[in-house]
Every structure is written in structure tokens, then in C-alpha cells.
PDB file of C-alpha atoms in Angstrom:
ATOM      1  CA  MET A   1       1.232  22.680 -13.454  1.00  0.00           C
ATOM      2  CA  HIS A   2      -0.507  19.334 -13.991  1.00  0.00           C
ATOM      3  CA  LEU A   3      -3.985  18.559 -12.636  1.00  0.00           C
ATOM      4  CA  THR A   4      -5.631  15.140 -12.658  1.00  0.00           C
ATOM      5  CA  VAL A   5      -9.371  14.668 -12.270  1.00  0.00           C
ATOM      6  CA  LEU A   6     -10.259  11.222 -10.942  1.00  0.00           C
ATOM      7  CA  SER A   7     -13.548  10.483 -12.667  1.00  0.00           C
ATOM      8  CA  ARG A   8     -15.260   7.640 -14.503  1.00  0.00           C
ATOM      9  CA  SER A   9     -15.906   9.768 -17.606  1.00  0.00           C
ATOM     10  CA  SER A  10     -14.791  13.046 -19.142  1.00  0.00           C
ATOM     11  CA  GLU A  11     -18.368  13.538 -20.384  1.00  0.00           C
ATOM     12  CA  ILE A  12     -19.792  14.088 -16.886  1.00  0.00           C
ATOM     13  CA  TYR A  13     -20.744  17.760 -16.547  1.00  0.00           C
ATOM     14  CA  THR A  14     -18.602  18.516 -13.486  1.00  0.00           C
ATOM     15  CA  THR A  15     -15.591  16.647 -14.875  1.00  0.00           C
ATOM     16  CA  ARG A  16     -15.838  18.370 -18.245  1.00  0.00           C
ATOM     17  CA  ARG A  17     -16.124  21.792 -16.633  1.00  0.00           C
ATOM     18  CA  LEU A  18     -13.089  21.166 -14.400  1.00  0.00           C
ATOM     19  CA  VAL A  19     -10.990  20.289 -17.456  1.00  0.00           C
ATOM     20  CA  GLU A  20     -12.214  23.394 -19.283  1.00  0.00           C
ATOM     21  CA  ALA A  21     -11.483  25.619 -16.283  1.00  0.00           C
ATOM     22  CA  ALA A  22      -7.993  24.166 -15.868  1.00  0.00           C
ATOM     23  CA  ARG A  23      -7.079  24.684 -19.494  1.00  0.00           C
ATOM     24  CA  ALA A  24      -8.451  28.228 -19.414  1.00  0.00           C
ATOM     25  CA  ARG A  25      -5.958  28.944 -16.632  1.00  0.00           C
ATOM     26  CA  GLY A  26      -2.998  27.389 -18.409  1.00  0.00           C
ATOM     27  CA  VAL A  27      -3.045  24.245 -16.295  1.00  0.00           C
ATOM     28  CA  ARG A  28      -2.484  20.934 -18.036  1.00  0.00           C
ATOM     29  CA  SER A  29      -5.194  18.472 -17.159  1.00  0.00           C
ATOM     30  CA  ARG A  30      -6.219  14.895 -17.707  1.00  0.00           C
ATOM     31  CA  VAL A  31      -9.089  12.664 -16.648  1.00  0.00           C
ATOM     32  CA  VAL A  32      -8.161   9.336 -15.069  1.00  0.00           C
ATOM     33  CA  ASP A  33     -10.710   6.627 -14.404  1.00  0.00           C
ATOM     34  CA  PRO A  34      -9.977   5.382 -10.855  1.00  0.00           C
ATOM     35  CA  LEU A  35     -10.831   1.842 -11.944  1.00  0.00           C
ATOM     36  CA  GLU A  36      -7.928   1.990 -14.428  1.00  0.00           C
ATOM     37  CA  VAL A  37      -5.440   2.773 -11.663  1.00  0.00           C
ATOM     38  CA  GLU A  38      -3.428  -0.115 -10.264  1.00  0.00           C
ATOM     39  CA  MET A  39      -1.861   0.054  -6.826  1.00  0.00           C
ATOM     40  CA  GLY A  40       1.134  -1.770  -5.460  1.00  0.00           C
ATOM     41  CA  LEU A  41       2.644  -2.064  -2.007  1.00  0.00           C
ATOM     42  CA  PHE A  42       6.298  -3.065  -2.031  1.00  0.00           C
ATOM     43  CA  ASP A  43       9.251  -3.042   0.340  1.00  0.00           C
ATOM     44  CA  GLN A  44      10.629   0.186  -1.128  1.00  0.00           C
ATOM     45  CA  ALA A  45       7.461   2.294  -1.306  1.00  0.00           C
ATOM     46  CA  PRO A  46       3.854   2.226  -2.490  1.00  0.00           C
ATOM     47  CA  GLN A  47       3.347   2.489  -6.234  1.00  0.00           C
ATOM     48  CA  ALA A  48       0.572   3.651  -8.558  1.00  0.00           C
ATOM     49  CA  TYR A  49       0.131   2.767 -12.226  1.00  0.00           C
ATOM     50  CA  TRP A  50      -2.303   3.847 -14.913  1.00  0.00           C
ATOM     51  CA  ARG A  51      -3.039   1.654 -17.901  1.00  0.00           C
ATOM     52  CA  GLY A  52      -0.034  -0.479 -17.152  1.00  0.00           C
ATOM     53  CA  LYS A  53       2.451   2.387 -16.869  1.00  0.00           C
ATOM     54  CA  ARG A  54       3.730   4.537 -14.040  1.00  0.00           C
ATOM     55  CA  PHE A  55       1.116   7.033 -12.875  1.00  0.00           C
ATOM     56  CA  PRO A  56       1.675  10.225 -14.905  1.00  0.00           C
ATOM     57  CA  ARG A  57       3.179  13.386 -13.524  1.00  0.00           C
ATOM     58  CA  THR A  58       0.600  15.124 -11.358  1.00  0.00           C
ATOM     59  CA  ASP A  59       0.814  18.170  -9.112  1.00  0.00           C
ATOM     60  CA  VAL A  60      -2.665  17.848  -7.633  1.00  0.00           C
ATOM     61  CA  VAL A  61      -5.614  15.470  -7.843  1.00  0.00           C
ATOM     62  CA  VAL A  62      -9.298  16.423  -7.818  1.00  0.00           C
ATOM     63  CA  PRO A  63     -11.227  13.265  -6.861  1.00  0.00           C
ATOM     64  CA  ARG A  64     -14.712  12.736  -8.246  1.00  0.00           C
ATOM     65  CA  ILE A  65     -15.445   9.415  -6.574  1.00  0.00           C
ATOM     66  CA  GLY A  66     -18.976   8.144  -7.125  1.00  0.00           C
ATOM     67  CA  LEU A  67     -20.771   5.780  -4.775  1.00  0.00           C
ATOM     68  CA  SER A  68     -20.637   2.962  -7.317  1.00  0.00           C
ATOM     69  CA  ILE A  69     -16.823   2.788  -7.002  1.00  0.00           C
ATOM     70  CA  HIS A  70     -16.506   4.195  -3.486  1.00  0.00           C
ATOM     71  CA  GLN A  71     -14.211   1.598  -1.905  1.00  0.00           C
ATOM     72  CA  TYR A  72     -11.765   1.212  -4.791  1.00  0.00           C
ATOM     73  CA  GLY A  73     -11.810   4.913  -5.588  1.00  0.00           C
ATOM     74  CA  LEU A  74     -11.088   5.735  -1.969  1.00  0.00           C
ATOM     75  CA  SER A  75      -8.096   3.387  -2.006  1.00  0.00           C
ATOM     76  CA  VAL A  76      -6.768   5.135  -5.119  1.00  0.00           C
ATOM     77  CA  VAL A  77      -7.012   8.544  -3.468  1.00  0.00           C
ATOM     78  CA  ASN A  78      -5.268   7.227  -0.372  1.00  0.00           C
ATOM     79  CA  GLN A  79      -2.492   5.655  -2.472  1.00  0.00           C
ATOM     80  CA  LEU A  80      -1.826   8.922  -4.296  1.00  0.00           C
ATOM     81  CA  GLU A  81      -1.717  10.770  -0.986  1.00  0.00           C
ATOM     82  CA  LEU A  82       0.852   8.253   0.271  1.00  0.00           C
ATOM     83  CA  LEU A  83       2.943   9.228  -2.759  1.00  0.00           C
ATOM     84  CA  GLY A  84       2.858  12.854  -1.630  1.00  0.00           C
ATOM     85  CA  ILE A  85       0.347  14.108  -4.200  1.00  0.00           C
ATOM     86  CA  PRO A  86      -2.108  16.588  -2.682  1.00  0.00           C
ATOM     87  CA  ALA A  87      -5.771  15.733  -3.204  1.00  0.00           C
ATOM     88  CA  LEU A  88      -8.601  18.231  -3.216  1.00  0.00           C
ATOM     89  CA  ASN A  89     -10.470  16.192  -1.065  1.00  0.00           C
ATOM     90  CA  GLY A  90      -8.447  13.581   0.715  1.00  0.00           C
ATOM     91  CA  ALA A  91      -9.431  10.028   1.503  1.00  0.00           C
ATOM     92  CA  TYR A  92     -10.230  10.897   5.127  1.00  0.00           C
ATOM     93  CA  GLY A  93     -12.767  13.559   4.225  1.00  0.00           C
ATOM     94  CA  ILE A  94     -14.443  11.514   1.506  1.00  0.00           C
ATOM     95  CA  ALA A  95     -14.811   8.505   3.815  1.00  0.00           C
ATOM     96  CA  ALA A  96     -16.119  10.658   6.669  1.00  0.00           C
ATOM     97  CA  SER A  97     -18.780  12.280   4.493  1.00  0.00           C
ATOM     98  CA  ARG A  98     -19.935   8.977   3.002  1.00  0.00           C
ATOM     99  CA  ASN A  99     -20.627   7.455   6.426  1.00  0.00           C
ATOM    100  CA  LYS A 100     -23.834   9.394   7.026  1.00  0.00           C
ATOM    101  CA  MET A 101     -24.308   8.654  10.719  1.00  0.00           C
ATOM    102  CA  ARG A 102     -20.615   9.049  11.516  1.00  0.00           C
ATOM    103  CA  SER A 103     -20.494  12.420   9.757  1.00  0.00           C
ATOM    104  CA  LEU A 104     -23.481  13.659  11.762  1.00  0.00           C
ATOM    105  CA  GLN A 105     -21.818  12.458  14.964  1.00  0.00           C
ATOM    106  CA  MET A 106     -18.659  14.373  14.075  1.00  0.00           C
ATOM    107  CA  LEU A 107     -20.580  17.523  13.196  1.00  0.00           C
ATOM    108  CA  SER A 108     -22.688  17.405  16.351  1.00  0.00           C
ATOM    109  CA  ALA A 109     -19.610  16.843  18.548  1.00  0.00           C
ATOM    110  CA  ALA A 110     -17.962  19.883  16.949  1.00  0.00           C
ATOM    111  CA  GLY A 111     -20.958  22.087  17.669  1.00  0.00           C
ATOM    112  CA  VAL A 112     -22.431  22.144  14.161  1.00  0.00           C
ATOM    113  CA  PRO A 113     -26.240  22.071  14.516  1.00  0.00           C
ATOM    114  CA  VAL A 114     -27.859  18.988  12.977  1.00  0.00           C
ATOM    115  CA  PRO A 115     -31.521  17.914  12.714  1.00  0.00           C
ATOM    116  CA  ARG A 116     -33.109  15.529  15.159  1.00  0.00           C
ATOM    117  CA  THR A 117     -31.802  12.141  14.084  1.00  0.00           C
ATOM    118  CA  VAL A 118     -32.432   8.533  15.103  1.00  0.00           C
ATOM    119  CA  MET A 119     -30.578   5.476  13.836  1.00  0.00           C
ATOM    120  CA  ALA A 120     -31.671   1.861  14.224  1.00  0.00           C
ATOM    121  CA  SER A 121     -30.882  -1.550  12.799  1.00  0.00           C
ATOM    122  CA  ASP A 122     -34.492  -2.721  12.739  1.00  0.00           C
ATOM    123  CA  PRO A 123     -36.833  -0.851  10.347  1.00  0.00           C
ATOM    124  CA  SER A 124     -39.933  -2.317  12.004  1.00  0.00           C
ATOM    125  CA  GLY A 125     -39.791   0.567  14.491  1.00  0.00           C
ATOM    126  CA  LEU A 126     -39.884   3.175  11.722  1.00  0.00           C
ATOM    127  CA  LYS A 127     -43.071   4.857  12.981  1.00  0.00           C
ATOM    128  CA  ASP A 128     -41.676   5.186  16.497  1.00  0.00           C
ATOM    129  CA  MET A 129     -38.458   6.652  15.072  1.00  0.00           C
ATOM    130  CA  ALA A 130     -40.457   9.214  13.121  1.00  0.00           C
ATOM    131  CA  ARG A 131     -42.307  10.159  16.288  1.00  0.00           C
ATOM    132  CA  LEU A 132     -39.021  10.698  18.154  1.00  0.00           C
ATOM    133  CA  VAL A 133     -37.841  13.299  15.611  1.00  0.00           C
ATOM    134  CA  GLY A 134     -41.136  15.182  15.656  1.00  0.00           C
ATOM    135  CA  GLY A 135     -43.368  13.228  13.289  1.00  0.00           C
ATOM    136  CA  VAL A 136     -43.822  13.369   9.533  1.00  0.00           C
ATOM    137  CA  PRO A 137     -42.486  14.660   7.258  1.00  0.00           C
ATOM    138  CA  VAL A 138     -39.173  12.874   7.736  1.00  0.00           C
ATOM    139  CA  LEU A 139     -36.133  11.845   5.746  1.00  0.00           C
ATOM    140  CA  VAL A 140     -35.521   8.092   5.788  1.00  0.00           C
ATOM    141  CA  LYS A 141     -32.009   7.007   4.813  1.00  0.00           C
ATOM    142  CA  LEU A 142     -30.993   3.423   4.132  1.00  0.00           C
ATOM    143  CA  LEU A 143     -27.399   2.636   5.037  1.00  0.00           C
ATOM    144  CA  SER A 144     -25.657  -0.435   3.650  1.00  0.00           C
ATOM    145  CA  THR A 145     -22.295  -1.935   4.546  1.00  0.00           C
ATOM    146  CA  SER A 146     -20.871  -0.454   1.323  1.00  0.00           C
ATOM    147  CA  GLU A 147     -21.846   2.995   2.684  1.00  0.00           C
ATOM    148  CA  LYS A 148     -24.253   3.520  -0.193  1.00  0.00           C
ATOM    149  CA  SER A 149     -27.412   5.212   0.930  1.00  0.00           C
ATOM    150  CA  GLY A 150     -30.893   5.729  -0.391  1.00  0.00           C
ATOM    151  CA  VAL A 151     -32.903   8.744   0.724  1.00  0.00           C
ATOM    152  CA  MET A 152     -36.682   8.866   0.896  1.00  0.00           C
ATOM    153  CA  ILE A 153     -38.946  11.764   1.763  1.00  0.00           C
ATOM    154  CA  CYS A 154     -41.985  10.583   3.700  1.00  0.00           C
ATOM    155  CA  GLU A 155     -44.505  13.390   4.055  1.00  0.00           C
ATOM    156  CA  THR A 156     -47.471  11.412   5.397  1.00  0.00           C
ATOM    157  CA  LEU A 157     -48.151   8.334   7.490  1.00  0.00           C
ATOM    158  CA  GLN A 158     -49.228   6.575   4.281  1.00  0.00           C
ATOM    159  CA  SER A 159     -45.888   7.246   2.616  1.00  0.00           C
ATOM    160  CA  LEU A 160     -44.142   6.134   5.820  1.00  0.00           C
ATOM    161  CA  GLU A 161     -46.024   2.829   5.645  1.00  0.00           C
ATOM    162  CA  ALA A 162     -45.025   2.487   1.988  1.00  0.00           C
ATOM    163  CA  ALA A 163     -41.401   3.064   2.962  1.00  0.00           C
ATOM    164  CA  LEU A 164     -41.652   0.433   5.675  1.00  0.00           C
ATOM    165  CA  GLU A 165     -42.995  -2.122   3.193  1.00  0.00           C
ATOM    166  CA  ALA A 166     -40.196  -1.256   0.773  1.00  0.00           C
ATOM    167  CA  ILE A 167     -37.332  -1.656   3.237  1.00  0.00           C
ATOM    168  CA  LEU A 168     -38.457  -4.544   5.435  1.00  0.00           C
ATOM    169  CA  GLY A 169     -36.246  -7.542   4.809  1.00  0.00           C
ATOM    170  CA  LEU A 170     -33.417  -5.559   3.207  1.00  0.00           C
ATOM    171  CA  GLY A 171     -31.258  -5.922   6.298  1.00  0.00           C
ATOM    172  CA  GLN A 172     -30.030  -2.339   6.169  1.00  0.00           C
ATOM    173  CA  ASN A 173     -29.532   0.118   8.984  1.00  0.00           C
ATOM    174  CA  ILE A 174     -31.785   3.136   8.765  1.00  0.00           C
ATOM    175  CA  VAL A 175     -31.535   6.762   9.805  1.00  0.00           C
ATOM    176  CA  VAL A 176     -34.627   8.904  10.296  1.00  0.00           C
ATOM    177  CA  GLN A 177     -34.243  12.670  10.338  1.00  0.00           C
ATOM    178  CA  GLN A 178     -36.434  15.642  11.043  1.00  0.00           C
ATOM    179  CA  TYR A 179     -37.685  17.363   7.899  1.00  0.00           C
ATOM    180  CA  LEU A 180     -39.948  20.338   7.188  1.00  0.00           C
ATOM    181  CA  LYS A 181     -42.556  20.879   4.514  1.00  0.00           C
ATOM    182  CA  GLY A 182     -44.092  23.963   2.994  1.00  0.00           C
ATOM    183  CA  ALA A 183     -42.002  27.090   2.521  1.00  0.00           C
ATOM    184  CA  LYS A 184     -39.531  26.096   5.248  1.00  0.00           C
ATOM    185  CA  GLY A 185     -39.223  22.618   3.765  1.00  0.00           C
ATOM    186  CA  ARG A 186     -37.326  23.968   0.787  1.00  0.00           C
ATOM    187  CA  ASP A 187     -33.929  23.038   2.113  1.00  0.00           C
ATOM    188  CA  LEU A 188     -30.716  24.909   1.408  1.00  0.00           C
ATOM    189  CA  ARG A 189     -27.560  23.771  -0.349  1.00  0.00           C
ATOM    190  CA  ALA A 190     -24.274  25.611   0.023  1.00  0.00           C
ATOM    191  CA  LEU A 191     -21.300  24.872  -2.216  1.00  0.00           C
ATOM    192  CA  VAL A 192     -18.105  25.307  -0.208  1.00  0.00           C
ATOM    193  CA  VAL A 193     -14.662  25.663  -1.802  1.00  0.00           C
ATOM    194  CA  GLY A 194     -11.590  26.289   0.299  1.00  0.00           C
ATOM    195  CA  GLY A 195     -13.636  27.045   3.407  1.00  0.00           C
ATOM    196  CA  GLU A 196     -15.785  29.657   1.649  1.00  0.00           C
ATOM    197  CA  VAL A 197     -19.380  29.427   0.447  1.00  0.00           C
ATOM    198  CA  ILE A 198     -19.264  30.311  -3.256  1.00  0.00           C
ATOM    199  CA  ALA A 199     -22.900  29.529  -4.122  1.00  0.00           C
ATOM    200  CA  ALA A 200     -26.123  28.996  -2.198  1.00  0.00           C
ATOM    201  CA  MET A 201     -29.380  27.559  -3.469  1.00  0.00           C
ATOM    202  CA  ARG A 202     -32.792  26.759  -2.140  1.00  0.00           C
ATOM    203  CA  ARG A 203     -33.833  23.284  -3.223  1.00  0.00           C
ATOM    204  CA  ARG A 204     -37.464  22.352  -3.665  1.00  0.00           C
ATOM    205  CA  PRO A 205     -37.837  18.583  -4.069  1.00  0.00           C
ATOM    206  CA  PRO A 206     -41.056  17.149  -5.531  1.00  0.00           C
ATOM    207  CA  VAL A 207     -43.814  17.117  -2.945  1.00  0.00           C
ATOM    208  CA  GLY A 208     -46.849  14.985  -2.275  1.00  0.00           C
ATOM    209  CA  ARG A 209     -45.219  11.676  -3.047  1.00  0.00           C
ATOM    210  CA  PHE A 210     -42.851   9.024  -1.793  1.00  0.00           C
ATOM    211  CA  SER A 211     -39.544  10.220  -3.297  1.00  0.00           C
ATOM    212  CA  ARG A 212     -36.399   8.108  -3.312  1.00  0.00           C
ATOM    213  CA  ASN A 213     -34.001  10.846  -4.350  1.00  0.00           C
ATOM    214  CA  LEU A 214     -33.781  14.381  -2.989  1.00  0.00           C
ATOM    215  CA  ARG A 215     -32.146  15.683  -6.159  1.00  0.00           C
ATOM    216  CA  ARG A 216     -34.319  14.001  -8.774  1.00  0.00           C
ATOM    217  CA  GLY A 217     -36.906  16.424 -10.089  1.00  0.00           C
ATOM    218  CA  ALA A 218     -35.867  19.118  -7.618  1.00  0.00           C
ATOM    219  CA  GLN A 219     -35.820  22.781  -8.546  1.00  0.00           C
ATOM    220  CA  PHE A 220     -32.946  25.045  -7.523  1.00  0.00           C
ATOM    221  CA  GLU A 221     -33.005  28.800  -7.092  1.00  0.00           C
ATOM    222  CA  GLN A 222     -30.269  31.145  -5.970  1.00  0.00           C
ATOM    223  CA  VAL A 223     -30.520  32.570  -2.459  1.00  0.00           C
ATOM    224  CA  SER A 224     -28.516  34.920  -0.297  1.00  0.00           C
ATOM    225  CA  LEU A 225     -27.284  32.845   2.591  1.00  0.00           C
ATOM    226  CA  PRO A 226     -27.513  34.441   6.063  1.00  0.00           C
ATOM    227  CA  PRO A 227     -24.136  34.675   7.868  1.00  0.00           C
ATOM    228  CA  ALA A 228     -25.066  31.987  10.419  1.00  0.00           C
ATOM    229  CA  TYR A 229     -25.843  29.541   7.629  1.00  0.00           C
ATOM    230  CA  ALA A 230     -22.622  30.327   5.762  1.00  0.00           C
ATOM    231  CA  ARG A 231     -20.646  29.803   8.979  1.00  0.00           C
ATOM    232  CA  ALA A 232     -22.362  26.457   9.606  1.00  0.00           C
ATOM    233  CA  ALA A 233     -21.560  25.293   6.060  1.00  0.00           C
ATOM    234  CA  ALA A 234     -17.912  26.342   6.309  1.00  0.00           C
ATOM    235  CA  GLN A 235     -17.570  24.730   9.728  1.00  0.00           C
ATOM    236  CA  ALA A 236     -19.061  21.471   8.440  1.00  0.00           C
ATOM    237  CA  ALA A 237     -16.459  21.419   5.663  1.00  0.00           C
ATOM    238  CA  ARG A 238     -13.655  22.020   8.177  1.00  0.00           C
ATOM    239  CA  VAL A 239     -14.838  19.315  10.555  1.00  0.00           C
ATOM    240  CA  LEU A 240     -14.907  16.728   7.762  1.00  0.00           C
ATOM    241  CA  GLN A 241     -11.639  18.093   6.294  1.00  0.00           C
ATOM    242  CA  LEU A 242     -13.123  18.778   2.868  1.00  0.00           C
ATOM    243  CA  GLU A 243     -11.825  21.442   0.494  1.00  0.00           C
ATOM    244  CA  VAL A 244     -14.826  21.033  -1.828  1.00  0.00           C
ATOM    245  CA  CYS A 245     -18.283  19.941  -0.738  1.00  0.00           C
ATOM    246  CA  ALA A 246     -21.987  20.646  -0.864  1.00  0.00           C
ATOM    247  CA  VAL A 247     -23.573  21.182   2.535  1.00  0.00           C
ATOM    248  CA  ASP A 248     -27.307  20.511   2.766  1.00  0.00           C
ATOM    249  CA  MET A 249     -29.152  22.324   5.531  1.00  0.00           C
ATOM    250  CA  LEU A 250     -32.663  22.765   6.888  1.00  0.00           C
ATOM    251  CA  ASP A 251     -34.083  26.037   8.119  1.00  0.00           C
ATOM    252  CA  VAL A 252     -35.502  25.239  11.561  1.00  0.00           C
ATOM    253  CA  LYS A 253     -36.985  28.375  13.142  1.00  0.00           C
ATOM    254  CA  GLY A 254     -34.193  30.535  11.760  1.00  0.00           C
ATOM    255  CA  THR A 255     -31.436  28.115  12.753  1.00  0.00           C
ATOM    256  CA  PRO A 256     -29.416  26.100  10.196  1.00  0.00           C
ATOM    257  CA  ARG A 257     -29.408  22.339  10.652  1.00  0.00           C
ATOM    258  CA  VAL A 258     -26.853  20.458   8.564  1.00  0.00           C
ATOM    259  CA  PHE A 259     -28.304  17.112   7.507  1.00  0.00           C
ATOM    260  CA  GLU A 260     -25.799  15.957   4.873  1.00  0.00           C
ATOM    261  CA  VAL A 261     -22.411  16.789   3.370  1.00  0.00           C
ATOM    262  CA  ASN A 262     -21.546  15.641  -0.162  1.00  0.00           C
ATOM    263  CA  SER A 263     -17.831  15.341  -0.948  1.00  0.00           C
ATOM    264  CA  SER A 264     -18.334  14.870  -4.726  1.00  0.00           C
ATOM    265  CA  PRO A 265     -21.138  17.294  -5.521  1.00  0.00           C
ATOM    266  CA  SER A 266     -22.370  18.206  -8.954  1.00  0.00           C
ATOM    267  CA  ILE A 267     -21.581  21.824  -9.774  1.00  0.00           C
ATOM    268  CA  ARG A 268     -24.204  22.090 -12.511  1.00  0.00           C
ATOM    269  CA  GLU A 269     -26.836  23.617 -10.222  1.00  0.00           C
ATOM    270  CA  ALA A 270     -24.422  26.205  -8.809  1.00  0.00           C
ATOM    271  CA  GLU A 271     -23.310  27.260 -12.262  1.00  0.00           C
ATOM    272  CA  THR A 272     -26.752  27.351 -13.866  1.00  0.00           C
ATOM    273  CA  ALA A 273     -28.864  28.653 -10.974  1.00  0.00           C
ATOM    274  CA  CYS A 274     -26.299  31.020  -9.471  1.00  0.00           C
ATOM    275  CA  GLY A 275     -24.153  31.914 -12.470  1.00  0.00           C
ATOM    276  CA  VAL A 276     -20.993  31.046 -10.529  1.00  0.00           C
ATOM    277  CA  ASP A 277     -17.857  29.695 -12.192  1.00  0.00           C
ATOM    278  CA  ALA A 278     -17.655  26.865  -9.664  1.00  0.00           C
ATOM    279  CA  ALA A 279     -15.236  24.856 -11.786  1.00  0.00           C
ATOM    280  CA  GLY A 280     -12.877  27.815 -11.945  1.00  0.00           C
ATOM    281  CA  ARG A 281     -12.980  28.321  -8.187  1.00  0.00           C
ATOM    282  CA  ILE A 282     -12.190  24.640  -7.597  1.00  0.00           C
ATOM    283  CA  VAL A 283      -9.253  24.684 -10.001  1.00  0.00           C
ATOM    284  CA  GLU A 284      -7.917  27.898  -8.467  1.00  0.00           C
ATOM    285  CA  ARG A 285      -8.124  26.321  -5.017  1.00  0.00           C
ATOM    286  CA  ALA A 286      -6.188  23.305  -6.261  1.00  0.00           C
ATOM    287  CA  MET A 287      -3.524  25.597  -7.740  1.00  0.00           C
ATOM    288  CA  ALA A 288      -3.289  27.536  -4.481  1.00  0.00           C
ATOM    289  CA  LEU A 289      -2.703  24.368  -2.473  1.00  0.00           C
ATOM    290  CA  VAL A 290       0.157  23.368  -4.735  1.00  0.00           C
ATOM    291  CA  ARG A 291       1.742  26.815  -4.640  1.00  0.00           C
ATOM    292  CA  ARG A 292       1.346  27.020  -0.882  1.00  0.00           C
ATOM    293  CA  GLY A 293       3.269  23.770  -0.609  1.00  0.00           C
ATOM    294  CA  SER A 294       1.066  22.294   2.118  1.00  0.00           C
ATOM    295  CA  ALA A 295       1.732  18.892   0.555  1.00  0.00           C
ATOM    296  CA  PRO A 296       4.599  19.509  -1.897  1.00  0.00           C
ATOM    297  CA  ALA A 297       3.816  17.821  -5.176  1.00  0.00           C
ATOM    298  CA  GLY A 298       7.431  17.996  -6.279  1.00  0.00           C
ATOM    299  CA  ALA A 299       8.507  16.011  -3.242  1.00  0.00           C
ATOM    300  CA  GLY A 300       5.813  13.493  -4.000  1.00  0.00           C
ATOM    301  CA  ARG A 301       7.022  13.098  -7.561  1.00  0.00           C
ATOM    302  CA  ARG A 302      10.603  12.660  -6.425  1.00  0.00           C
ATOM    303  CA  ARG A 303       9.531   9.969  -3.963  1.00  0.00           C
ATOM    304  CA  ARG A 304       7.424   8.266  -6.588  1.00  0.00           C
ATOM    305  CA  ASP A 305      10.082   8.432  -9.295  1.00  0.00           C
ATOM    306  CA  GLY A 306      12.769   7.165  -6.948  1.00  0.00           C
ATOM    307  CA  ALA A 307      10.597   4.344  -5.694  1.00  0.00           C
ATOM    308  CA  ALA A 308       9.646   3.369  -9.230  1.00  0.00           C
ATOM    309  CA  ALA A 309      13.288   3.267 -10.244  1.00  0.00           C
ATOM    310  CA  ALA A 310      14.131   1.114  -7.257  1.00  0.00           C
ATOM    311  CA  ALA A 311      11.315  -1.262  -8.130  1.00  0.00           C
ATOM    312  CA  ARG A 312      12.492  -1.782 -11.701  1.00  0.00           C
ATOM    313  CA  PRO A 313      14.583  -4.905 -12.309  1.00  0.00           C
TER     314      PRO A 313
END
């Protein structure tokens, strides 16, 4: 079996661990930089090339598409899916999770509880938006046309004013979400693989300041996830059609509220804080999909090889 990890670098922790886990299970693996993949659309069939040659034999792809290359990386994943190669997360799921407001709309429509959320195109009404979701503390997310987002924790009115000064004139849409501080403000992260929560952590971001990144400086500790929270995380993954994801939730009076789903999560925290072989579980899920034949890789290779032959002069 051949596994390809789409990633900018083999030195990234998650990428390196996936390669190690694959080799430990007798699976051949390689790391392919999505930016080195060329795509072609011809009369016969779509084509994919890597470093000037036909894309190498691959039974399954594990995309690790960062925000910096989101659009091109997404096109690469979609092209490989068109060739019949199963992806452990597909282009649909990655795109759905990256559109933060759209993902919340999908989750809410499917009955997954989400925090109070307000979206607007004009940041000048930031204080009114915060009031609508219950007042500070709040999460403020900046959404750009490239679907990149910045996240800020505003715990006080002063930090909210600082956020307003920082984002005025940027021309970005903003989303304001309910947040909680103190013991209940330590939000939860569940790592879901194949519809099952394999690790759960309580995340404690830095407090008392205007923070631009929920993960930076945060501390993670293993927790036992209540059944309702595990069900919410698994349901969120199903709604967004993701085989692998991190589901971030708030604890609101004993009820889980999903506020974000990450389709390319780091597994470092799950492995270090929880002692879980997350890389191994991901590789085993990829192997199971191939063996199950839900998207036969062999058929994809035959289509690709035949199309490539037809395209040669």
C-alpha cells in the first residue's frame, strides 16, 4: 500500500509522525509538497504531475493543507479525487471547515449546538455585536476573502476597544462569538478520526490580555469527555464530511457548543498531553478506507494511467 502526505515539509511534527506511523505498519509513504503538484485538464481526462513527471502511484492521500496555500492546495486535493484517489479529508470537507461562518451555519442546521454568533461586514458595530452574544469575554474572528482568519480573545471592554482599533480599515468581515472565562472558559478540543473521538483535551489559553491566537501559549491537559460532548464532536465531523479533524467546543452550563472545526489539526498536543498514537490511528483509518474500497484506489490508478497514456504524443 502507498500513502501520500500532502504537506509543505516533512519536518513538520504531524507530517513526520504520519510517515513514521505508516512505515511502522508496512505502508510505503512519501511527502509531496502541494505547490510542486501540477494539474492539467484535457479532453481525455484530468491529469496530475509531480516535479514534472506523472503523479506517483498512490492508494490514499492524507492532506495537510495549511492556510497559506489553501486555494492551490484545495485544488490539488480535488484533482486527485477526480482521478479516483481517496483522500482522508476531501476537498469538500476542507473547504467547508475553512469557511468559518458557513461551517457554523451547517452545524447549526444539522442540530449541532454552537455558541451565540453574530457576523457583520462593518467592524464599527463591534461593541453592539459583543452585547448581542452576551457581552465580554468574546471571540472576535476576522474573515478575509482568502478564507484566512485571525482569532482574538477579548476579555474586557478595553481589549474590545483595542481590537476595534486594530481591525478598523482592514475591510474584513468579522464574526463575534460567545466565550467564557474562568474555569468554564478553558475550552475543550476533541480529536476525531473516522467518526470517533480518540483524544480530548482542555485548553487554557493565556488570560488577561488581547490574544491573537487561541493556540499560542495555551496549555493542554487530558480530560475525559462526557458522552454528549463526544457525540457533538463526532456529529460535527460527519456534517462537514471530515475523517480527521479537531473539534473545539465550549462548556456552556453543561452543554457542548462547537465553535470551530479544524480539518488539518496538529496532533502534537494529543500525543504529548494524552499519550495517544494519533498518527497511527490516522494511518490505520486511511488503510481501512482503501481496503473497504469506498473509493477504489486501483480504479483511480487505472484511470490515471490510461489517461496519461492517451495524453502522450
